[in-house]
PDB file of C-alpha atoms and ligand atoms in Angstrom:
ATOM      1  CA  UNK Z   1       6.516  -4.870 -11.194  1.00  0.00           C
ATOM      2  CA  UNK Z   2       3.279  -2.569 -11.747  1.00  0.00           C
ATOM      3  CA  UNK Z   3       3.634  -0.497 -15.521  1.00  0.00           C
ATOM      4  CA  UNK Z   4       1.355   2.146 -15.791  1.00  0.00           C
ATOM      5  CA  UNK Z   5       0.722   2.650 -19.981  1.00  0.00           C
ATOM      6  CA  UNK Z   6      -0.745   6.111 -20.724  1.00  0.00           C
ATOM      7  CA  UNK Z   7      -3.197   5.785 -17.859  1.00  0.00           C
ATOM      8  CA  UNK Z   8      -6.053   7.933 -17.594  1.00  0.00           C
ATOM      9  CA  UNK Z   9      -8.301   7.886 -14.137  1.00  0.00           C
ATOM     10  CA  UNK Z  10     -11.092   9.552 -13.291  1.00  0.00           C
ATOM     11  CA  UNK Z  11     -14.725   9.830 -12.485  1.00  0.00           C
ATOM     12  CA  UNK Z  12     -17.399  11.373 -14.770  1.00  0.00           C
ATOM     13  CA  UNK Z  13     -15.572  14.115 -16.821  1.00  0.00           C
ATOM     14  CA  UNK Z  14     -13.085  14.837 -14.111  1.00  0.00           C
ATOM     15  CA  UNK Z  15      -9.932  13.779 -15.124  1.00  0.00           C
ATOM     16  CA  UNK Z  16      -7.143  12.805 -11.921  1.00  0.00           C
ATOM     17  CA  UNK Z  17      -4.271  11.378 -13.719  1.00  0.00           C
ATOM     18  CA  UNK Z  18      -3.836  12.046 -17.297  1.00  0.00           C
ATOM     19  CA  UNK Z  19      -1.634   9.775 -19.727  1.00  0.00           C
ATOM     20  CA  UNK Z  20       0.500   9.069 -17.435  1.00  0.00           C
ATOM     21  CA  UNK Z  21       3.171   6.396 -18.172  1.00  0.00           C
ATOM     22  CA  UNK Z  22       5.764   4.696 -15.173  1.00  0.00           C
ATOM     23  CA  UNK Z  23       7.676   1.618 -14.615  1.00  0.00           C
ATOM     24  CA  UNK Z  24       7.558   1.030 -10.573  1.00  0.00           C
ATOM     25  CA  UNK Z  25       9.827  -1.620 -11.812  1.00  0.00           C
ATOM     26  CA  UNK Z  26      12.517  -1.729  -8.786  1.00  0.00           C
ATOM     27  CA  UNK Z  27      10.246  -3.426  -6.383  1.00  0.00           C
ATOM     28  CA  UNK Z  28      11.016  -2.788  -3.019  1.00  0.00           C
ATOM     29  CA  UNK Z  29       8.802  -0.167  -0.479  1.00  0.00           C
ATOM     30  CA  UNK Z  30       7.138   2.697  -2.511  1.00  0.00           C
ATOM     31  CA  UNK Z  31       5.468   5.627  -1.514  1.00  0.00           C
ATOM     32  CA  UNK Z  32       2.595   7.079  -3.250  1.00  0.00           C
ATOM     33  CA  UNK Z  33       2.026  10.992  -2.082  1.00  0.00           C
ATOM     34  CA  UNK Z  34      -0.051  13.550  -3.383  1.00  0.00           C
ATOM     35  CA  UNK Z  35      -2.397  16.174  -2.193  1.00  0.00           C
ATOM     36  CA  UNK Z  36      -6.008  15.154  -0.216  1.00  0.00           C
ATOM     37  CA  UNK Z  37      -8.078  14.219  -3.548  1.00  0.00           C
ATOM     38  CA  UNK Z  38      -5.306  13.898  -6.002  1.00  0.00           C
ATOM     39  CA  UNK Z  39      -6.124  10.515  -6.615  1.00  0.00           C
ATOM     40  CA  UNK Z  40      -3.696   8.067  -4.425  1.00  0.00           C
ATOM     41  CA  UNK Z  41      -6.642   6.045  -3.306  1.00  0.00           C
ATOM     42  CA  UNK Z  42      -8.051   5.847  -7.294  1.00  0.00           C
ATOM     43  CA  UNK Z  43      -4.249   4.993  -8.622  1.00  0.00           C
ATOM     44  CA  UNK Z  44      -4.300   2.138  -5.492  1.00  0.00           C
ATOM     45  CA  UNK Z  45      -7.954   0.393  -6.468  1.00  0.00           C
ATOM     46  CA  UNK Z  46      -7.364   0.904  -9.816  1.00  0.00           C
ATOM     47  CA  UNK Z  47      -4.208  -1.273  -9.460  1.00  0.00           C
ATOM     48  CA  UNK Z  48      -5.952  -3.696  -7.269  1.00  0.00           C
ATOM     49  CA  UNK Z  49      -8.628  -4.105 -10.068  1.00  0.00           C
ATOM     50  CA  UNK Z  50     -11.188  -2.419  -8.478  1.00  0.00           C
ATOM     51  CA  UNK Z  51     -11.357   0.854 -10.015  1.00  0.00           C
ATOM     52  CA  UNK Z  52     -12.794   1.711 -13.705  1.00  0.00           C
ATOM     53  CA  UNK Z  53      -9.647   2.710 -16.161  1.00  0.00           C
ATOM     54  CA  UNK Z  54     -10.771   5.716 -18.375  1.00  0.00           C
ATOM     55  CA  UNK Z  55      -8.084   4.580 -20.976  1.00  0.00           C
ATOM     56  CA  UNK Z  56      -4.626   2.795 -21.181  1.00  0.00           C
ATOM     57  CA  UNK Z  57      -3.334   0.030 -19.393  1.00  0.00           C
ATOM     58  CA  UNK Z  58      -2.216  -1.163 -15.814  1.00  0.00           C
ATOM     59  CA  UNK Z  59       0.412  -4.457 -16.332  1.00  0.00           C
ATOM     60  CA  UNK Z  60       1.066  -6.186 -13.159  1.00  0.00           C
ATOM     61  CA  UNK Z  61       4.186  -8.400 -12.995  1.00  0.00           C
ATOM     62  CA  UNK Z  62       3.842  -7.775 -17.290  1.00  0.00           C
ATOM     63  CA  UNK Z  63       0.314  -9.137 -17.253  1.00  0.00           C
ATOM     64  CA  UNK Z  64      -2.326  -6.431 -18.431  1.00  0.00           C
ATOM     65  CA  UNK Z  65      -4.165  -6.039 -15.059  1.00  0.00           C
ATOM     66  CA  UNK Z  66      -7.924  -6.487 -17.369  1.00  0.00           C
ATOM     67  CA  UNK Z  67      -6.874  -9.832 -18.624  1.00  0.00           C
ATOM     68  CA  UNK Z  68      -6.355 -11.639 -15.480  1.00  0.00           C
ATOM     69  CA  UNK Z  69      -8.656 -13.830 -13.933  1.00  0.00           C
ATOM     70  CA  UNK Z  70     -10.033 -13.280 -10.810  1.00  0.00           C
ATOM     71  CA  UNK Z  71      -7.657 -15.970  -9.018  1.00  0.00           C
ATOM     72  CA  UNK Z  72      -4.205 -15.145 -11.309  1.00  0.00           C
ATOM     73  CA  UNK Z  73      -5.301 -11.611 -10.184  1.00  0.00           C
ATOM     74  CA  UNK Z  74      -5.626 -12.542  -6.383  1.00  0.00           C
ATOM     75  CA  UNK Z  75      -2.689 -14.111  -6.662  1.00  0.00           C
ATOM     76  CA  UNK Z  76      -0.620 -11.036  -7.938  1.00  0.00           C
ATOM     77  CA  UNK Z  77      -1.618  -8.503  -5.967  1.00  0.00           C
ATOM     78  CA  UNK Z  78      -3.063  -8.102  -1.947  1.00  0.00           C
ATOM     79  CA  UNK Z  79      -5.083  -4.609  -0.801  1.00  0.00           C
ATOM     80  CA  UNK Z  80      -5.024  -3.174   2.483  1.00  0.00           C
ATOM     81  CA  UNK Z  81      -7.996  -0.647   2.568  1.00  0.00           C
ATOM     82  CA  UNK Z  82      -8.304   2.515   5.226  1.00  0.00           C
ATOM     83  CA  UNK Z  83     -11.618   1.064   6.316  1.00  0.00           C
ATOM     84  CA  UNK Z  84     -11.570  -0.296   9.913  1.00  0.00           C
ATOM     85  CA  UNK Z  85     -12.019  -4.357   9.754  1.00  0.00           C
ATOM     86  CA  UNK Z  86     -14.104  -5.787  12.715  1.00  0.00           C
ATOM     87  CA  UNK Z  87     -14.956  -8.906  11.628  1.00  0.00           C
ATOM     88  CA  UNK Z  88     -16.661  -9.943  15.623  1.00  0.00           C
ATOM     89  CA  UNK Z  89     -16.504 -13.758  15.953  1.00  0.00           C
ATOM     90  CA  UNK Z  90     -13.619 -14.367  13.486  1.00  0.00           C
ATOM     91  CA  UNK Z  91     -10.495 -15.357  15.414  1.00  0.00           C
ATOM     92  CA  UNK Z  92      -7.148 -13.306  13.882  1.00  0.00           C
ATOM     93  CA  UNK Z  93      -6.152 -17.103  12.812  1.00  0.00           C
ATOM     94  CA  UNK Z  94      -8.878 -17.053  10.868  1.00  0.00           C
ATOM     95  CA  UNK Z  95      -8.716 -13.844   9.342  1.00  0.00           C
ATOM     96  CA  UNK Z  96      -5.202 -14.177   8.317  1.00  0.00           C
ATOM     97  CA  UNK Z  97      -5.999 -17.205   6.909  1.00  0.00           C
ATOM     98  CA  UNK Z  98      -8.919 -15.795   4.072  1.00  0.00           C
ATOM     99  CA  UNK Z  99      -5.375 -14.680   2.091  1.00  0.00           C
ATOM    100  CA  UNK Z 100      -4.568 -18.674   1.507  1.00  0.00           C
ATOM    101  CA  UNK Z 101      -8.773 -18.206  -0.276  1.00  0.00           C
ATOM    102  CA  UNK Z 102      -6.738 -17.883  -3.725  1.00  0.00           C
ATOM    103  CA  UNK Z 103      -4.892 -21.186  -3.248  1.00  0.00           C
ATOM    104  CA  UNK Z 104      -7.169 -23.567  -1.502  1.00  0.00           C
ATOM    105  CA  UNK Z 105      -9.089 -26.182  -3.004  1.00  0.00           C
ATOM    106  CA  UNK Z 106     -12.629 -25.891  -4.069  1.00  0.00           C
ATOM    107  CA  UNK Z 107     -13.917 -26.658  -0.825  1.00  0.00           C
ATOM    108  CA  UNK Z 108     -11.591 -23.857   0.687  1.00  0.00           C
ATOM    109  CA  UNK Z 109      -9.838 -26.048   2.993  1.00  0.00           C
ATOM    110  CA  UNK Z 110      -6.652 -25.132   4.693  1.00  0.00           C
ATOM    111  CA  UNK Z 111      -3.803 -27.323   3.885  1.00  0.00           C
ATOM    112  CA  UNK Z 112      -0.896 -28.085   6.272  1.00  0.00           C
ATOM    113  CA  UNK Z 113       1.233 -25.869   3.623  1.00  0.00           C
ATOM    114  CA  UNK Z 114      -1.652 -22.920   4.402  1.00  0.00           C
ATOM    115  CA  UNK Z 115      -1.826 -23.438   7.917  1.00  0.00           C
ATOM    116  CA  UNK Z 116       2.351 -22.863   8.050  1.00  0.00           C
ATOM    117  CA  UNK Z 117       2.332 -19.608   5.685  1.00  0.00           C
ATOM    118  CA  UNK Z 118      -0.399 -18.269   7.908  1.00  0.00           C
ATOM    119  CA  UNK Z 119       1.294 -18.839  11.397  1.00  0.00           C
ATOM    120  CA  UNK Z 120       4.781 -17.493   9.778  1.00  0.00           C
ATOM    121  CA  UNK Z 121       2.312 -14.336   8.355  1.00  0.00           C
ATOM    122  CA  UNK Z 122       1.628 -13.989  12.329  1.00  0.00           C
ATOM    123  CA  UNK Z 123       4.680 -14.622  13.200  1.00  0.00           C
ATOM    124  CA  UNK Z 124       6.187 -11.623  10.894  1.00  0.00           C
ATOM    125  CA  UNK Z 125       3.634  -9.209  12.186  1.00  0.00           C
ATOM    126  CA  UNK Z 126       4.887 -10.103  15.299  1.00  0.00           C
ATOM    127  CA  UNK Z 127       0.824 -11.149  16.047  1.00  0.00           C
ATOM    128  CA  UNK Z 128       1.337 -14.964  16.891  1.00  0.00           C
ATOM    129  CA  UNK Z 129       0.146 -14.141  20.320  1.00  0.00           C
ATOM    130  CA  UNK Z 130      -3.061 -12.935  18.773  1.00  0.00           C
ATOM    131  CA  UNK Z 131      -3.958 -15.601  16.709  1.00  0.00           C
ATOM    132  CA  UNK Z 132      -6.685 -17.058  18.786  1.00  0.00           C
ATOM    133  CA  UNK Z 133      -7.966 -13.298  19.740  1.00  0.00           C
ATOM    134  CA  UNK Z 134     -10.774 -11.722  18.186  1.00  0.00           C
ATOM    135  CA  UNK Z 135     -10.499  -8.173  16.386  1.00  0.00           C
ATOM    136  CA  UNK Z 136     -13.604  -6.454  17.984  1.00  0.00           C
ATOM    137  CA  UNK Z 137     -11.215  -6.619  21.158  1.00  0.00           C
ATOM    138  CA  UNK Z 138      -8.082  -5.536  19.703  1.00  0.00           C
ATOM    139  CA  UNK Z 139      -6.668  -2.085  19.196  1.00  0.00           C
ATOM    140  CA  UNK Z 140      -6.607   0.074  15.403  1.00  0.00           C
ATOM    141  CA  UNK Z 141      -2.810  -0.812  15.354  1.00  0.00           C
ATOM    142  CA  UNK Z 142      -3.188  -4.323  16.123  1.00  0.00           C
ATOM    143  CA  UNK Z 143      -6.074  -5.142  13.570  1.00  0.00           C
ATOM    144  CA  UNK Z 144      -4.079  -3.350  11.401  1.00  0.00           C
ATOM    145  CA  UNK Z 145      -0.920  -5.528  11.628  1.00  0.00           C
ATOM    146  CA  UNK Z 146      -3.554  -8.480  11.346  1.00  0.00           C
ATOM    147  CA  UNK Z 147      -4.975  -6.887   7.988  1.00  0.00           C
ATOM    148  CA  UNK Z 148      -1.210  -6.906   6.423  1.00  0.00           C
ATOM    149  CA  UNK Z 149      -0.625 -10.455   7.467  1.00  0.00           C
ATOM    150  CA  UNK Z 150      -3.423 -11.046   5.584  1.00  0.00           C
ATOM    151  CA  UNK Z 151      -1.911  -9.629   2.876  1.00  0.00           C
ATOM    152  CA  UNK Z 152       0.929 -11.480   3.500  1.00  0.00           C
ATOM    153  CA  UNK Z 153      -0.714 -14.816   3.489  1.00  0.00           C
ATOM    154  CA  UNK Z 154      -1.977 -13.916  -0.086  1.00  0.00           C
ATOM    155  CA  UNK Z 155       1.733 -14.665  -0.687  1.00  0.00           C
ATOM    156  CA  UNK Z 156       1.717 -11.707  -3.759  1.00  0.00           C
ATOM    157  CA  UNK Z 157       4.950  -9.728  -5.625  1.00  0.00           C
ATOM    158  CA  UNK Z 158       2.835  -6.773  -5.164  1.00  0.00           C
ATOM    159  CA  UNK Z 159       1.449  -5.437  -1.723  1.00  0.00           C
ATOM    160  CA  UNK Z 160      -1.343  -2.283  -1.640  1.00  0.00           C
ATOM    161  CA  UNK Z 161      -1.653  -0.456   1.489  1.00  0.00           C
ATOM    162  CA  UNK Z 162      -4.123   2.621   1.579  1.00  0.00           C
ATOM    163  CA  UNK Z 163      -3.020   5.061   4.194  1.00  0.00           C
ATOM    164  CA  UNK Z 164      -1.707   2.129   6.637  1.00  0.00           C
ATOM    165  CA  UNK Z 165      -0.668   4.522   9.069  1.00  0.00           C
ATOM    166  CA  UNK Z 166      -3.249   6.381   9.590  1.00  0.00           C
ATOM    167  CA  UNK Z 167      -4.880   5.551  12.618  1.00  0.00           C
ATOM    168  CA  UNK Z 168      -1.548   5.101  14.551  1.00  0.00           C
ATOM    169  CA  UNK Z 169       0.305   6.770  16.909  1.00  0.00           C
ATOM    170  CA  UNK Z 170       3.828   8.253  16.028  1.00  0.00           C
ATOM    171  CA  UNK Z 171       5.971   5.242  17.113  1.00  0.00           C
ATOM    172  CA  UNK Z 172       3.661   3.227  15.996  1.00  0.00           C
ATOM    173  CA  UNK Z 173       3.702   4.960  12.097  1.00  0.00           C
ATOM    174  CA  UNK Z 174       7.334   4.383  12.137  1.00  0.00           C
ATOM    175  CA  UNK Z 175       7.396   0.957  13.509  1.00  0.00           C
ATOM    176  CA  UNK Z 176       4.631   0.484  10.486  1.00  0.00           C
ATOM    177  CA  UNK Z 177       6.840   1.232   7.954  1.00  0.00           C
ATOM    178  CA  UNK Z 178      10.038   0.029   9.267  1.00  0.00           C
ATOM    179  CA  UNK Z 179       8.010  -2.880   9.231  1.00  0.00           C
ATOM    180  CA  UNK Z 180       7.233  -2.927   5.552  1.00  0.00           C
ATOM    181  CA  UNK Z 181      10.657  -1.813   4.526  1.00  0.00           C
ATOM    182  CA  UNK Z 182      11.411  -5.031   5.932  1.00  0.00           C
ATOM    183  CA  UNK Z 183       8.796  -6.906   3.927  1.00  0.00           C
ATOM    184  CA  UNK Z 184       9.742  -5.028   1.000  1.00  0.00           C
ATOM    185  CA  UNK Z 185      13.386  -6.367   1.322  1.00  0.00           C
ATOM    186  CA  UNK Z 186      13.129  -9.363   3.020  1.00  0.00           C
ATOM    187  CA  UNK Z 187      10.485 -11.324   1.469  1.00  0.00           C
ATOM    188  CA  UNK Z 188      11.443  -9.396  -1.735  1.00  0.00           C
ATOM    189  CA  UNK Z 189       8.031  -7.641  -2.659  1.00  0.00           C
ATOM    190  CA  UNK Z 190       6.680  -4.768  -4.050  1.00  0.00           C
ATOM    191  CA  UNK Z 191       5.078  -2.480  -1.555  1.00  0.00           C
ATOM    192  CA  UNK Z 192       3.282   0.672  -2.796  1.00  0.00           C
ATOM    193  CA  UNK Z 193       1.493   2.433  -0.429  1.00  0.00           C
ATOM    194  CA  UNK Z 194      -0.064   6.072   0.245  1.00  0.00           C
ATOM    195  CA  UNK Z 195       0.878   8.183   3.055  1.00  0.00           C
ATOM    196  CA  UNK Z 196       0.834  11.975   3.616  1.00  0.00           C
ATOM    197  CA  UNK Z 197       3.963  10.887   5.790  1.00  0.00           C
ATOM    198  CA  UNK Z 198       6.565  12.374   4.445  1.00  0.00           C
ATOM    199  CA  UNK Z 199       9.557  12.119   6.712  1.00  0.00           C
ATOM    200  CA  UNK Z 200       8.301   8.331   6.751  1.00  0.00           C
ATOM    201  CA  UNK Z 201       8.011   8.100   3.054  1.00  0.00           C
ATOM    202  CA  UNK Z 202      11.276  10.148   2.705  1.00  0.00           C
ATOM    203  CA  UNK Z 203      13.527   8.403   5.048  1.00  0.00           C
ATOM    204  CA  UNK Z 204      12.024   4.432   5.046  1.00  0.00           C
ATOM    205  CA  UNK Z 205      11.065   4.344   0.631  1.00  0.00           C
ATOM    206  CA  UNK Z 206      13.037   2.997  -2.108  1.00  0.00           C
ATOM    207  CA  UNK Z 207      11.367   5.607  -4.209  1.00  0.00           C
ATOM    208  CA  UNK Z 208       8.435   7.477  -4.138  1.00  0.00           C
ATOM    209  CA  UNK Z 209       5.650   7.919  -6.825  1.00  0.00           C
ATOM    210  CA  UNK Z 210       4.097  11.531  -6.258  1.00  0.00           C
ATOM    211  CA  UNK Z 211       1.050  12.569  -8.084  1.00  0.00           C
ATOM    212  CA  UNK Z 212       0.616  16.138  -9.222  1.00  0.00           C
ATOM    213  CA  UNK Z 213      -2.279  16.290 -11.138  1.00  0.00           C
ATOM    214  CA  UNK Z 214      -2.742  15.483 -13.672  1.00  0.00           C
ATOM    215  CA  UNK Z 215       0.887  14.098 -13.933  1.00  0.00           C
ATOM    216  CA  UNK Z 216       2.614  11.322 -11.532  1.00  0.00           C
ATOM    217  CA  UNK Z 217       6.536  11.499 -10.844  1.00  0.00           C
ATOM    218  CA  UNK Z 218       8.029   8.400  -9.968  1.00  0.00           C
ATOM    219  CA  UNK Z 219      11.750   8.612  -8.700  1.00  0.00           C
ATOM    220  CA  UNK Z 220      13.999   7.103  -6.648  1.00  0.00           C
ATOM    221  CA  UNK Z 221      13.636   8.693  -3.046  1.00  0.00           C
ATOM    222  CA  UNK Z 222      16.975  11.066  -3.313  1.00  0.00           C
ATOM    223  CA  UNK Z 223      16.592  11.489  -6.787  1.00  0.00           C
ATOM    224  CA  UNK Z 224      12.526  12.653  -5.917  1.00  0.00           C
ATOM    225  CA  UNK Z 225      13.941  14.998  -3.084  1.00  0.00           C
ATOM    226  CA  UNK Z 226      16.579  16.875  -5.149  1.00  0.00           C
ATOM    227  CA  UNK Z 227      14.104  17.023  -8.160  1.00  0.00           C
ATOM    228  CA  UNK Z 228      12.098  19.931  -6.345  1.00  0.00           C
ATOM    229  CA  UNK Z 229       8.136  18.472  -6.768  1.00  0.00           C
ATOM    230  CA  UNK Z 230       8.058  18.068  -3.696  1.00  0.00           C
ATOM    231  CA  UNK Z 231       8.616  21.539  -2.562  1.00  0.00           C
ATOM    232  CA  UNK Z 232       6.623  22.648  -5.206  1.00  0.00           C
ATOM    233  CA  UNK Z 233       3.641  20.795  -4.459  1.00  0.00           C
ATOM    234  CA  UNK Z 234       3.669  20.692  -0.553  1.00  0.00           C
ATOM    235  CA  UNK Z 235       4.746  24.545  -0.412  1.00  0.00           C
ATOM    236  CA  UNK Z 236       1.667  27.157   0.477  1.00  0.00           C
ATOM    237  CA  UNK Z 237       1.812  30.978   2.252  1.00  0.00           C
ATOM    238  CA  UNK Z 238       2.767  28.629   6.171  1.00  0.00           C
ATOM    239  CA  UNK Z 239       5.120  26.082   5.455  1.00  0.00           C
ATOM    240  CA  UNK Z 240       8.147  25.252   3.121  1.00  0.00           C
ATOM    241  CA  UNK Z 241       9.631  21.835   2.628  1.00  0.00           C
ATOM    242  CA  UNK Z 242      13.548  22.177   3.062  1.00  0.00           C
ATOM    243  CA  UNK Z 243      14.782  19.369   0.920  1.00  0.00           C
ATOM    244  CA  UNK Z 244      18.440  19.421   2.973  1.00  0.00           C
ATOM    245  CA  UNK Z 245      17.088  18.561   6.052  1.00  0.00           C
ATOM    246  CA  UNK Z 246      14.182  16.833   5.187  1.00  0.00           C
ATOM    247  CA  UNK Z 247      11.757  18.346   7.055  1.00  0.00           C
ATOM    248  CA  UNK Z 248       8.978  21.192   6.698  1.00  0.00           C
ATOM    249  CA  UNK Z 249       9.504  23.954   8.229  1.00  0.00           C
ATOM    250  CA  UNK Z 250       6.907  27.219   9.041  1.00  0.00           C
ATOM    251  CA  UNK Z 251       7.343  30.023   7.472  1.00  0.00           C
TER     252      UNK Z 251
HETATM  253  N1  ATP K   1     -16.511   7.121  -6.325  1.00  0.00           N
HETATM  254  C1  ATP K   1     -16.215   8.377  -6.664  1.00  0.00           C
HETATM  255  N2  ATP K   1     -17.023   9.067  -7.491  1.00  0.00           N
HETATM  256  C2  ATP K   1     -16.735  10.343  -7.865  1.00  0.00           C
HETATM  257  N3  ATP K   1     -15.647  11.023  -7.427  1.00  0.00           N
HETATM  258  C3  ATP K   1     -14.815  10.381  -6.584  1.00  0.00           C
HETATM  259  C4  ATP K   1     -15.043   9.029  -6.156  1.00  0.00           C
HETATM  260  N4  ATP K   1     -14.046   8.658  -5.321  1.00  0.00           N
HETATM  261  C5  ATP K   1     -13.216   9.732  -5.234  1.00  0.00           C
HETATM  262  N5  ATP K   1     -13.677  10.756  -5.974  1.00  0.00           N
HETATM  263  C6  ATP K   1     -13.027  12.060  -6.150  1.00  0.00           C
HETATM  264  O1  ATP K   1     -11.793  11.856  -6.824  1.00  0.00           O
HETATM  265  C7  ATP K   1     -10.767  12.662  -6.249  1.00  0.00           C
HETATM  266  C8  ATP K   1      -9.620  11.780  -5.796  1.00  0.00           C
HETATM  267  O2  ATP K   1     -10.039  10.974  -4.698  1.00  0.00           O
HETATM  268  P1  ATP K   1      -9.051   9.957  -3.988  1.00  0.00           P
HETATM  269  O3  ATP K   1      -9.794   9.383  -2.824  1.00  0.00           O
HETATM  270  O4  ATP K   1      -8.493   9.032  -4.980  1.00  0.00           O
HETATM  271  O5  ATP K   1      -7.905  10.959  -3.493  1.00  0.00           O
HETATM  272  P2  ATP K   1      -6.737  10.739  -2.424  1.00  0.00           P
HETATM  273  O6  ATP K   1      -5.498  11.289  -3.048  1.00  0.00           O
HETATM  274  O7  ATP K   1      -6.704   9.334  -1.970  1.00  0.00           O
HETATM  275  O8  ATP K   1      -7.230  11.716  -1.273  1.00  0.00           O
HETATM  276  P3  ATP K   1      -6.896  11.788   0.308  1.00  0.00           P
HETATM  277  O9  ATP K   1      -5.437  12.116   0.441  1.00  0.00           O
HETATM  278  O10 ATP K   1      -7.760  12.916   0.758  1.00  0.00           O
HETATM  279  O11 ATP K   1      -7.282  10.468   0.909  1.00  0.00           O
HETATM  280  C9  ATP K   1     -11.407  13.470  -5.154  1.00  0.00           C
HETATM  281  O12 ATP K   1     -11.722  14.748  -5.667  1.00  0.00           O
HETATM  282  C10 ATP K   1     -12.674  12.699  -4.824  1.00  0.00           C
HETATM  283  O13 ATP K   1     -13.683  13.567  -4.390  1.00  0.00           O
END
């Protein structure tokens, strides 16, 4: 679903990922880990069309990513950012509903088709409740969950989420990405998203797309566990990764 061709990112003459070539072909819920500042955030925008490619190509759904339109492009892939959304007088409704913007007519009115993929959105977040709530009184998790049904409303093969689980609590994180396992598989979509999660990304992902620059590994999860990057890259002089169990350990 998203083809990375000898891709090169980076800012100035710094160089994050370099040449690097993967087919995140199986679909399904993908993790994208990495170090702080290896470039997970970069790879995402760049994916979402955002970011400036240095050289090669990004194909989404085997469309180069730079030849899309704006709207074939908005309707390919959705991008949850980290930043905190408070949008004050906007009910949740409302927000949910800016995903249908790609697919409404020119005077961006809501048809009866828009208004049912945006209450089953709600309904999948488990937010229908909220709908008529605005998000200046609603909790990180909560606008959160709105943010994705956004997403979801955008009705795209391939989901972006920037570090969705960051501002949650622990049941919360794994509720998050039991959550989009379930998206991934139920609605059949392509989720790739960053965490620095790793018993989430280990034990919830398809298959996991680490970066270690200036190189990205993209395996399926067991195959990414047994393959030892992991415990190379997340190893320093305090803590080990033990790949049996799973879990990181102190030294
Ligand atoms: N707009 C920018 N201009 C110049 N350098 C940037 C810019 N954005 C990010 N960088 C640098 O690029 C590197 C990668 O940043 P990026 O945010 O992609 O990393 P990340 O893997 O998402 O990090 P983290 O895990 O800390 O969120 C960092 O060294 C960062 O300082």
């Amino acid at each position: 679903m998203i083809q990375l061709e000898s891709l090169t990112l980076g800012y100035g003459q710094e160089v994050l990922l370099d040449q690097v070539s993967a087919n995140l072909d199986g679909g399904g819920l993908i993790a994208l880990l990495g170090r702080n500042g290896s470039g997970k955030s970069t790879l995402l925008r760049a994916t979402a069309g955002l970011g400036k490619i240095k050289s090669g190509r990004i194909l989404l759904a085997g469309k180069d990513l730079t030849g899309l339109r704006p709207e074939e492009l908005a309707r390919t892939v959705s991008f949850v950012t980290t930043e905190k959304v408070r949008i004050p007088n906007l009910k949740c409704r409302d927000v949910v509903a800016l995903g249908r913007a790609p697919y409404t007519n020119w005077v961006g009115r809501l048809q009866p088709r828009d208004r049912e993929i945006v209450d089953k959105s709600l309904a999948l977040l488990d937010m229908s409740t909220y709908a008529e709530r605005t998000m200046d009184q609603m909790s990180d998790g909560e606008c959160q969950r709105i943010m994705i049904a956004r997403a979801l409303a955008q009705d795209t093969p391939i989901i972006l989420l920037d570090e969705p689980t960051s501002f949650l609590d622990l049941p919360n994180r794994y509720e998050l990405g039991v959550l989009l396992q379930r998206l991934a598989h139920e609605q059949n979509k392509c989720i790739l998203f960053s965490t620095h999660e790793l018993d989430i990304a280990l034990t919830l992902c398809d298959s996991i797309a680490l970066i270690d620059r200036p190189h990205l590994h993209y395996l399926p999860t067991r195959q990414m566990i047994n393959s030892g990057h992991i415990e190379r890259l997340f190893r320093n002089e305090t803590i080990t990764f033990d790949p049996k169990e799973l879990r990181i350990r102190v030294r």
